[in-house]
CSV table of C-alpha atoms and ligand atoms in Angstrom, one decimal:
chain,number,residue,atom,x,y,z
A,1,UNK,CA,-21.4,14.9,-1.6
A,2,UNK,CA,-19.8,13.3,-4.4
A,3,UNK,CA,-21.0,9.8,-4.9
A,4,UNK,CA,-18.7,8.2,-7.5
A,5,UNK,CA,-15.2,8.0,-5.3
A,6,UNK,CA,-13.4,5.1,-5.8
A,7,UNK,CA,-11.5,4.0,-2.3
A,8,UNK,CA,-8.3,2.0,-3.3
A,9,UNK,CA,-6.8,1.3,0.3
A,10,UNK,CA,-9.7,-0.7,1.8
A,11,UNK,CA,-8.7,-3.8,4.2
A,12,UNK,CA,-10.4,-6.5,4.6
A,13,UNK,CA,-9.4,-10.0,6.6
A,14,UNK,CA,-10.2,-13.8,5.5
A,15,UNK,CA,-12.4,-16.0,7.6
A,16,UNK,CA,-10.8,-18.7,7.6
A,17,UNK,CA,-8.9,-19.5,10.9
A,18,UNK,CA,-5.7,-20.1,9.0
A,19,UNK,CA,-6.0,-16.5,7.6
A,20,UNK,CA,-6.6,-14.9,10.9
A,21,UNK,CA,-3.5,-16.4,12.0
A,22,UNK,CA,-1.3,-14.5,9.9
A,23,UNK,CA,-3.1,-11.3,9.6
A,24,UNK,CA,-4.6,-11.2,13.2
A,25,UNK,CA,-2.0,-12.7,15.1
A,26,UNK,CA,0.8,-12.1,13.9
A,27,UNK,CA,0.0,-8.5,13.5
A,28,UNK,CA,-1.8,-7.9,16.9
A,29,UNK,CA,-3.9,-4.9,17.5
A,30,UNK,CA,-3.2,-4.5,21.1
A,31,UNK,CA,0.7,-4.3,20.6
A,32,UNK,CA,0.2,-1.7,18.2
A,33,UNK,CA,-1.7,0.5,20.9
A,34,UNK,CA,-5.1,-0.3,19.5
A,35,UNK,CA,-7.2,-0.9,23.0
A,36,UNK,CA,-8.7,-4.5,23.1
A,37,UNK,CA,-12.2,-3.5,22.4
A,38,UNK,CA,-11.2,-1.4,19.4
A,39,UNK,CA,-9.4,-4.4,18.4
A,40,UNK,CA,-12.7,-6.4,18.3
A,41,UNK,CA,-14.2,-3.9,17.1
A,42,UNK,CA,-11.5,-3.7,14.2
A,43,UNK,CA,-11.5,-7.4,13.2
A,44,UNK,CA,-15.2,-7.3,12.8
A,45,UNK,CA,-15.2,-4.8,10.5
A,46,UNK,CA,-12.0,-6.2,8.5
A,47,UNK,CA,-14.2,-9.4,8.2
A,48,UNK,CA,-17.3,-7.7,7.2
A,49,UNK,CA,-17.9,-7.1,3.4
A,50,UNK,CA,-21.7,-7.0,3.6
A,51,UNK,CA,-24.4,-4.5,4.9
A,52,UNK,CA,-21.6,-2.9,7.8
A,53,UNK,CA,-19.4,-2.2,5.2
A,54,UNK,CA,-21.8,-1.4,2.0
A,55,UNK,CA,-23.4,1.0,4.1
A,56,UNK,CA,-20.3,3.0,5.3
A,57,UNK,CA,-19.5,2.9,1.6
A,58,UNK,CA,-22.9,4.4,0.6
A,59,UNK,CA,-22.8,7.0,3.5
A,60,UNK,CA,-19.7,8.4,2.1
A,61,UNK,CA,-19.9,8.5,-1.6
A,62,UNK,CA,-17.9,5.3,-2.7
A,63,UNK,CA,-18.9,3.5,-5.7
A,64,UNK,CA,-16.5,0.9,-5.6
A,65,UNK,CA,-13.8,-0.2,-3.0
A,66,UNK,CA,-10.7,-1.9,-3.9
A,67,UNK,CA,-9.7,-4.5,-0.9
A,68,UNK,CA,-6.2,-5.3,-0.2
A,69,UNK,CA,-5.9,-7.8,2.9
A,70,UNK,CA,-4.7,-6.3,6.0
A,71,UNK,CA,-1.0,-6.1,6.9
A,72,UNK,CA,1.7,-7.8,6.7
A,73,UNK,CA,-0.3,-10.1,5.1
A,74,UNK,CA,1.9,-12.7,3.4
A,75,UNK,CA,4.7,-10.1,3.7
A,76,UNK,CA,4.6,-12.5,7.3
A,77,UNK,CA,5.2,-15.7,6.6
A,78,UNK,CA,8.8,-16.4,6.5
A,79,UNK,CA,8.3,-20.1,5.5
A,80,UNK,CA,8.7,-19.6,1.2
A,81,UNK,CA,6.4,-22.5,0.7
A,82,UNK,CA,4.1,-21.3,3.0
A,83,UNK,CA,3.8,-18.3,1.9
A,84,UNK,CA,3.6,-19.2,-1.6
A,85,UNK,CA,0.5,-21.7,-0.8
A,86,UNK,CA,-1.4,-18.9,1.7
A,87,UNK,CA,-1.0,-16.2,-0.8
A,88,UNK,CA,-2.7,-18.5,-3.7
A,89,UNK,CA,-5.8,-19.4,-1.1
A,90,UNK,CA,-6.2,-15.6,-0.1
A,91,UNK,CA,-6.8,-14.6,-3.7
A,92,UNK,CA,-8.7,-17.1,-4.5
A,93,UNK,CA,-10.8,-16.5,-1.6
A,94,UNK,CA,-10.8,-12.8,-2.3
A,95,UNK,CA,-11.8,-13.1,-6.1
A,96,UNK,CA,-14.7,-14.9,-5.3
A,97,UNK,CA,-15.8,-12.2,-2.8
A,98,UNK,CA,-15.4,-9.7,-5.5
A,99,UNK,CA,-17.0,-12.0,-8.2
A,100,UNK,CA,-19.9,-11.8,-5.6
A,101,UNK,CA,-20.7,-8.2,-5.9
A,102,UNK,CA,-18.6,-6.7,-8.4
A,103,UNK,CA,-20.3,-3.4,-8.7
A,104,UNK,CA,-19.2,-2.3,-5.8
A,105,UNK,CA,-15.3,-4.5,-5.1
A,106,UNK,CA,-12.3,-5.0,-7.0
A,107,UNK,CA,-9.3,-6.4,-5.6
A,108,UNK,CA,-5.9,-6.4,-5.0
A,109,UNK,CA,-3.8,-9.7,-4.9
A,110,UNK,CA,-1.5,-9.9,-2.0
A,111,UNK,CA,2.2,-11.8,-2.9
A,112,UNK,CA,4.4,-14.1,-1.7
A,113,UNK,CA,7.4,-11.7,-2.1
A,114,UNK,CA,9.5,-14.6,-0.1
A,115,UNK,CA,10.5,-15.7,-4.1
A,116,UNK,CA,10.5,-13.5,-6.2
A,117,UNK,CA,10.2,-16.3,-9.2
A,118,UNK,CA,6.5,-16.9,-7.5
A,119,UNK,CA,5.2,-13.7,-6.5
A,120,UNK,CA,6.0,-13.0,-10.0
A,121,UNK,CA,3.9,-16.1,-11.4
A,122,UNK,CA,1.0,-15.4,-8.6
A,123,UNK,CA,0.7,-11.7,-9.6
A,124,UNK,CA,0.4,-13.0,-13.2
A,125,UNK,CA,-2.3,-15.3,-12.2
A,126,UNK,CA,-4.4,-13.0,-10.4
A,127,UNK,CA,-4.4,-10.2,-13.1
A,128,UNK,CA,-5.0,-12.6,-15.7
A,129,UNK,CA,-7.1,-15.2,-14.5
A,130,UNK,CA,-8.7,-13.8,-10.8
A,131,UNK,CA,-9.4,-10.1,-12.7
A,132,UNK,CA,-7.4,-8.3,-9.8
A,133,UNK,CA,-6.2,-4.6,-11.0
A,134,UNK,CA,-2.2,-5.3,-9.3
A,135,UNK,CA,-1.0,-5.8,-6.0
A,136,UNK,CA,-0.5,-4.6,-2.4
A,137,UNK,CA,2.7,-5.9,-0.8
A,138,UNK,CA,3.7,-5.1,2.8
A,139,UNK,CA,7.0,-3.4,3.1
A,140,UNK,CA,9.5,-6.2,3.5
A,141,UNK,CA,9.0,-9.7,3.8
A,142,UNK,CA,10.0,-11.7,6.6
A,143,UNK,CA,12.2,-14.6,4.6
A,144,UNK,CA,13.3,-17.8,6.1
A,145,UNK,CA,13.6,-16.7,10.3
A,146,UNK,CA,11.4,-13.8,11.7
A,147,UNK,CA,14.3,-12.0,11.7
A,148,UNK,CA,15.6,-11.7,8.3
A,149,UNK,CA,13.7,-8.6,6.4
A,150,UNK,CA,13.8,-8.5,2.3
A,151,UNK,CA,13.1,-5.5,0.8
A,152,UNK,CA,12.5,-5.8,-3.4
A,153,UNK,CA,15.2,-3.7,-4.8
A,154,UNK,CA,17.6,-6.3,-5.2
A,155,UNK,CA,18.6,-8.2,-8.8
A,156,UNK,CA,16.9,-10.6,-7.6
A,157,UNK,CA,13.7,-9.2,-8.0
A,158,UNK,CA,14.4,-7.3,-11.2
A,159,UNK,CA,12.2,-10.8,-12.8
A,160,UNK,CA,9.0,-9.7,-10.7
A,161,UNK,CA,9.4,-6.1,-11.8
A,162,UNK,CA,9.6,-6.7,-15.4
A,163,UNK,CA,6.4,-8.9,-15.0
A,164,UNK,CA,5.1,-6.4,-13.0
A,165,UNK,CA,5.8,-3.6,-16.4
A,166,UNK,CA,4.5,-6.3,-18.6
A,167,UNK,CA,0.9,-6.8,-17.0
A,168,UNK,CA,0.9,-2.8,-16.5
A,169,UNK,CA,-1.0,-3.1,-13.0
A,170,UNK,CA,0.7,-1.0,-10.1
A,171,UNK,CA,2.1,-2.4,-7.5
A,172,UNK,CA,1.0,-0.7,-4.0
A,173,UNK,CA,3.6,-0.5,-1.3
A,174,UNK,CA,2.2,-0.5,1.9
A,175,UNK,CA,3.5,-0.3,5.6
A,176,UNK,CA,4.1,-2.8,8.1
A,177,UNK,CA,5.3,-2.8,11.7
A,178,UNK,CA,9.3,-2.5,11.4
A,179,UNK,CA,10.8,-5.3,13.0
A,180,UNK,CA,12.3,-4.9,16.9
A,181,UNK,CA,15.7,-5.0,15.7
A,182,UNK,CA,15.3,-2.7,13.0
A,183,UNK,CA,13.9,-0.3,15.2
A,184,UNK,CA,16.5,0.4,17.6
A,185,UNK,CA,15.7,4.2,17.5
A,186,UNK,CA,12.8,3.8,19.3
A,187,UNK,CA,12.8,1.7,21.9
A,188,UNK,CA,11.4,2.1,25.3
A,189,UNK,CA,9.0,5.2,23.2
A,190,UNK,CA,6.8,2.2,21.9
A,191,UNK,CA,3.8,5.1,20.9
A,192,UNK,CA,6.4,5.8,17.9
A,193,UNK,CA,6.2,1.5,16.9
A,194,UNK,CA,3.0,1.9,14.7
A,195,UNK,CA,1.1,4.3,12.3
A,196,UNK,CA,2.0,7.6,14.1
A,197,UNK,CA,5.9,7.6,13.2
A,198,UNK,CA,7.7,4.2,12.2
A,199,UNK,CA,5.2,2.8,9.7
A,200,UNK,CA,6.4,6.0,7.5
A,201,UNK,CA,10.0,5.8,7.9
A,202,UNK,CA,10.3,1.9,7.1
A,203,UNK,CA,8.0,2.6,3.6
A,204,UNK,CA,9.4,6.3,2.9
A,205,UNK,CA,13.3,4.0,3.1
A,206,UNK,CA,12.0,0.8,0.8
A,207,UNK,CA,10.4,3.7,-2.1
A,208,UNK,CA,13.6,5.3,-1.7
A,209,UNK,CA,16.1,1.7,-2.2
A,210,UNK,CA,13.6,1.6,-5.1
A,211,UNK,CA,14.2,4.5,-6.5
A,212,UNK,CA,18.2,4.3,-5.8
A,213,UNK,CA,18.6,0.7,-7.6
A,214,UNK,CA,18.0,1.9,-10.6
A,215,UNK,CA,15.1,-0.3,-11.1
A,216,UNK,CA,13.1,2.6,-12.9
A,217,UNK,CA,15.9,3.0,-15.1
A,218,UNK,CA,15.4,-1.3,-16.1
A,219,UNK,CA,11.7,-1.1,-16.0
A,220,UNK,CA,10.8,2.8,-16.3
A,221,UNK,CA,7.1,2.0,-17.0
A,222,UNK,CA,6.7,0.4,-13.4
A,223,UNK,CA,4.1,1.7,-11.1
A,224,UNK,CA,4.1,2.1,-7.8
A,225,UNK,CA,1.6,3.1,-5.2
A,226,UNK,CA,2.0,5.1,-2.1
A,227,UNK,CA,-0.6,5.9,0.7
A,228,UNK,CA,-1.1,8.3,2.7
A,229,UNK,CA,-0.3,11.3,0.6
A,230,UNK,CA,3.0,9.7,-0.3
A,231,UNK,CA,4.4,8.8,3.1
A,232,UNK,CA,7.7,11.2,3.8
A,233,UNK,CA,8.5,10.7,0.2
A,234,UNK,CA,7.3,14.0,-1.3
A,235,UNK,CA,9.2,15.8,1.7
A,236,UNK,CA,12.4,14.2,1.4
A,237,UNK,CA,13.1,14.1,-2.3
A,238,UNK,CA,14.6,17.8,-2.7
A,239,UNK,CA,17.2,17.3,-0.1
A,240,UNK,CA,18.1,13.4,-1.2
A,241,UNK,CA,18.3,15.0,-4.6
A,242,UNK,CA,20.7,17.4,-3.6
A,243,UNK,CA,22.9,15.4,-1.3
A,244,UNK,CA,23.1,12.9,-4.3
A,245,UNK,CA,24.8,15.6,-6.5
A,246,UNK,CA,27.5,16.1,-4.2
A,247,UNK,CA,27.8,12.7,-3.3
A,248,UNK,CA,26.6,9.7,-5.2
A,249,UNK,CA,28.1,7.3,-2.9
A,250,UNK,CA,27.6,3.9,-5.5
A,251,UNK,CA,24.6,4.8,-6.1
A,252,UNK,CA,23.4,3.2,-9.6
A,253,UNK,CA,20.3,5.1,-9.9
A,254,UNK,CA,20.8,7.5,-13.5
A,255,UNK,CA,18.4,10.3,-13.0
A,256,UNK,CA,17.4,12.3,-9.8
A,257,UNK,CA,14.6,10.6,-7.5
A,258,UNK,CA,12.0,13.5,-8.2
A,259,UNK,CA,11.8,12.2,-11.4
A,260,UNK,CA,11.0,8.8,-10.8
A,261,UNK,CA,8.4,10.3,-8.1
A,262,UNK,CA,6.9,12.0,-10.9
A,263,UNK,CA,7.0,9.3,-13.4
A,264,UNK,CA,7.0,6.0,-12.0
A,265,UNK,CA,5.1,7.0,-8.5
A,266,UNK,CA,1.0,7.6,-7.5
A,267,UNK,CA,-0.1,8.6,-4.3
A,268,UNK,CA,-3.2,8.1,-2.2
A,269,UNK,CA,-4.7,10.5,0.2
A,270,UNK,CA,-5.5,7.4,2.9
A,271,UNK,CA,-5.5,8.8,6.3
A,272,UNK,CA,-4.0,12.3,6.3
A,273,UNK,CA,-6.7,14.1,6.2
A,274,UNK,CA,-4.8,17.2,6.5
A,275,UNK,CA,-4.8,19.8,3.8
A,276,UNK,CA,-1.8,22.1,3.6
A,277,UNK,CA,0.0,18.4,3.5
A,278,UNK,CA,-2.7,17.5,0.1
A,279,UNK,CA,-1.7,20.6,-1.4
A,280,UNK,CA,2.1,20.3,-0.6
A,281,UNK,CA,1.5,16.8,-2.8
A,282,UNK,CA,-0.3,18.2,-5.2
A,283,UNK,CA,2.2,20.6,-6.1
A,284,UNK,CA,5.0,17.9,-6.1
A,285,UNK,CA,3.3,14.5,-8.5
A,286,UNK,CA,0.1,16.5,-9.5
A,287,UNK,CA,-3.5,16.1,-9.5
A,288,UNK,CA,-3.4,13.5,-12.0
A,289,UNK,CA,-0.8,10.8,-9.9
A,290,UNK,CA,-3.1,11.6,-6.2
A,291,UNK,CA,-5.9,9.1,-5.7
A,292,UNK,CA,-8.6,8.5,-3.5
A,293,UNK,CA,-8.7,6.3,-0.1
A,294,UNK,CA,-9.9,5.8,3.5
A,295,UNK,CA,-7.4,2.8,5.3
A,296,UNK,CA,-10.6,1.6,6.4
A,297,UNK,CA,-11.5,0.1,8.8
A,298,UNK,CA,-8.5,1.5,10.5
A,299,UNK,CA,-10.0,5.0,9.8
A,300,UNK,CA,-13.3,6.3,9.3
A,301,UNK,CA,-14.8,6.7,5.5
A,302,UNK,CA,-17.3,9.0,6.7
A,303,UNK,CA,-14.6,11.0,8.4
A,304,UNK,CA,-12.4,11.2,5.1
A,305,UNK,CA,-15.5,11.7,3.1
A,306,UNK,CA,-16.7,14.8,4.7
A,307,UNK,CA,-12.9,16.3,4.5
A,308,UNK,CA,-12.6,15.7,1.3
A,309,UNK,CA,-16.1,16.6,0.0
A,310,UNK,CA,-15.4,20.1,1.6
A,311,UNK,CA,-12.0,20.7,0.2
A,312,UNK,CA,-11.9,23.5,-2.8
A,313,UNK,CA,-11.2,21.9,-5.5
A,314,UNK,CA,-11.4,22.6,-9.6
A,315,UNK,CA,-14.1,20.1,-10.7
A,316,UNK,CA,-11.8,18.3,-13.1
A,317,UNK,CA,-9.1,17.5,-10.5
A,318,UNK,CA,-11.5,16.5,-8.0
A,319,UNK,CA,-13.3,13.8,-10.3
A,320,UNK,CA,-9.6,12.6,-11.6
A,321,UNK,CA,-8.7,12.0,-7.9
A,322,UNK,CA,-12.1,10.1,-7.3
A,323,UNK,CA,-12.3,8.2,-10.1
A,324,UNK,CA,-11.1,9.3,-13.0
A,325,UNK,CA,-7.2,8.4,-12.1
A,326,UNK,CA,-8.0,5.3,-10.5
A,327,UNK,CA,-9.9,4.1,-13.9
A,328,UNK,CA,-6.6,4.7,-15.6
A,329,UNK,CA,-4.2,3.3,-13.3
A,330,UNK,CA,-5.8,0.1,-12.3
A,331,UNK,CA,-7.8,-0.7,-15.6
A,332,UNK,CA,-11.1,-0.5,-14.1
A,333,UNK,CA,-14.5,-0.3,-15.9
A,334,UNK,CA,-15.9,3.1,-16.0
B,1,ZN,ZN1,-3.7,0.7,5.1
């Protein structure tokens, strides 16, 4: 077993009852088709960052985990103030749980994307002065009624996305539960609401507005983070390309979206543990854009561990998608 892997989608939820409001509530296990006891189960280990969680670390090979609080995070709080104050308290909270034992956690800020102005000055804050390695935003952010869903490809946020090329930390882009009446398609099949379909299709579409908006055109040394081996992206981007050559339909994007994939896009391997699908990745973005993850504690390290351990890989790529690319990307301490 390899014993040096750096996990970089690794949840964890805050104590405090004000925290659990947001990130328990609001995003309830049970009406995503978790049973109740897995549930419990579930918020015990996203509250854990001691012995339960050190020792599924050590029982799978990971040095150091990189906690992101669990979704949506601040990405649900449609009150801008709100958000702005909660998303200060969690990383503050956070950084001093990493300051605790920082051989084994770094962290990754979470943002109140409600304004943009803010998120940009928060993110600033916690890479500068909190020692977080970037970000892990939610999908869209719920803005001002429940309803209303922002997604960050508009000129509007073009101010965050040059802070986030100045500071040189990625940005990780991670699914939430699409709102009901974005999600029209399914209803009445509520087993396609959650991880096994929808999650993919609302953050495949927001990497995809990114790509379109021409932001990586602005800001091309802007990184992004995908899990699980690159949502639908990596399957999708041949036939966008080619529909966009026959018709651009006002799109201002300048160059075809495979290239910002391969430029301006990493991927993690976070619960698809599924190997044709690793390898289709691998031959899109490359061993040296595909890093390691679990999604714990909504998967199993040990489980991804022991797929991954037994995968055939060249000894170089494997320790760059452990370690070695994660070290790069997020600026850690080897
Ligand atoms: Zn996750």
């Amino acid at each position: 077993m390899s014993t040096r892997k750096i996990a970089i989608e690794e949840h964890l939820s805050l104590r405090d009852p004000d925290f659990m409001g947001v990130t328990a509530a609001q995003f309830d296990g049970t009406e995503v088709g978790f049973p109740e006891q897995a549930w419990r189960s579930l918020t015990r280990k996203l509250l854990d960052l001691d012995d339960e969680r050190i020792a599924h670390m050590d029982a799978s090979g990971i040095e150091l985990s990189v906690l992101s609080v669990a979704s949506p995070g601040a990405q649900g709080i449609p009150d801008r103030r709100q958000a702005v104050h909660w998303a200060a308290r969690a990383n503050d909270v956070v950084a001093a749980r990493v300051a605790a034992n920082p051989s084994r956690f770094a962290a990754f800020a979470v943002l109140p994307m409600q304004d943009p102005a803010a998120a940009a000055r928060e993110l600033r804050r916690a890479v500068t002065e909190l020692g977080m390695c970037g970000a892990m935003v939610h999908s869209f952010s719920q803005v001002d009624t429940v309803d209303n869903a922002v997604y960050y490809d508009g000129r509007e946020y073009w101010g965050f996305w040059a802070t986030v090329e100045q500071l040189g930390v990625p940005i990780y882009l991670h699914p939430r539960k699409m709102l009901d009446r974005h999600s029209r398609m399914i209803q009445g099949h509520p087993w396609l609401a959650t991880a096994a379909w929808s999650f993919a299709v609302d953050t495949t579409t927001h990497a995809l507005r990114l790509m379109g908006s021409g932001l990586f055109d602005r800001f091309p040394g802007v990184q992004v983070v995908l899990g699980h081996l690159g949502e639908m992206v990596p399957f999708t981007l041949w036939r966008t390309d080619h529909w966009m050559s026959i018709e651009r339909n006002g799109c201002p994007a300048q160059r075809p979206f495979a290239e910002y994939f391969a430029n301006n896009f990493h991927v993690t391997i976070s619960a698809v543990l599924s190997t044709p699908r690793l390898e289709d990745v691998i031959e899109v973005i490359g061993t040296q854009r595909v890093l390691y993850a679990t999604d714990y504690p909504y998967e199993s390290m040990e489980e991804t561990a022991s797929w991954w351990d037994a995968l055939e890989l060249d000894p170089v790529d494997r320790t760059a998608m452990e370690r070695g690319n994660a070290i790069a990307l997020l600026g850690l301490n080897s």
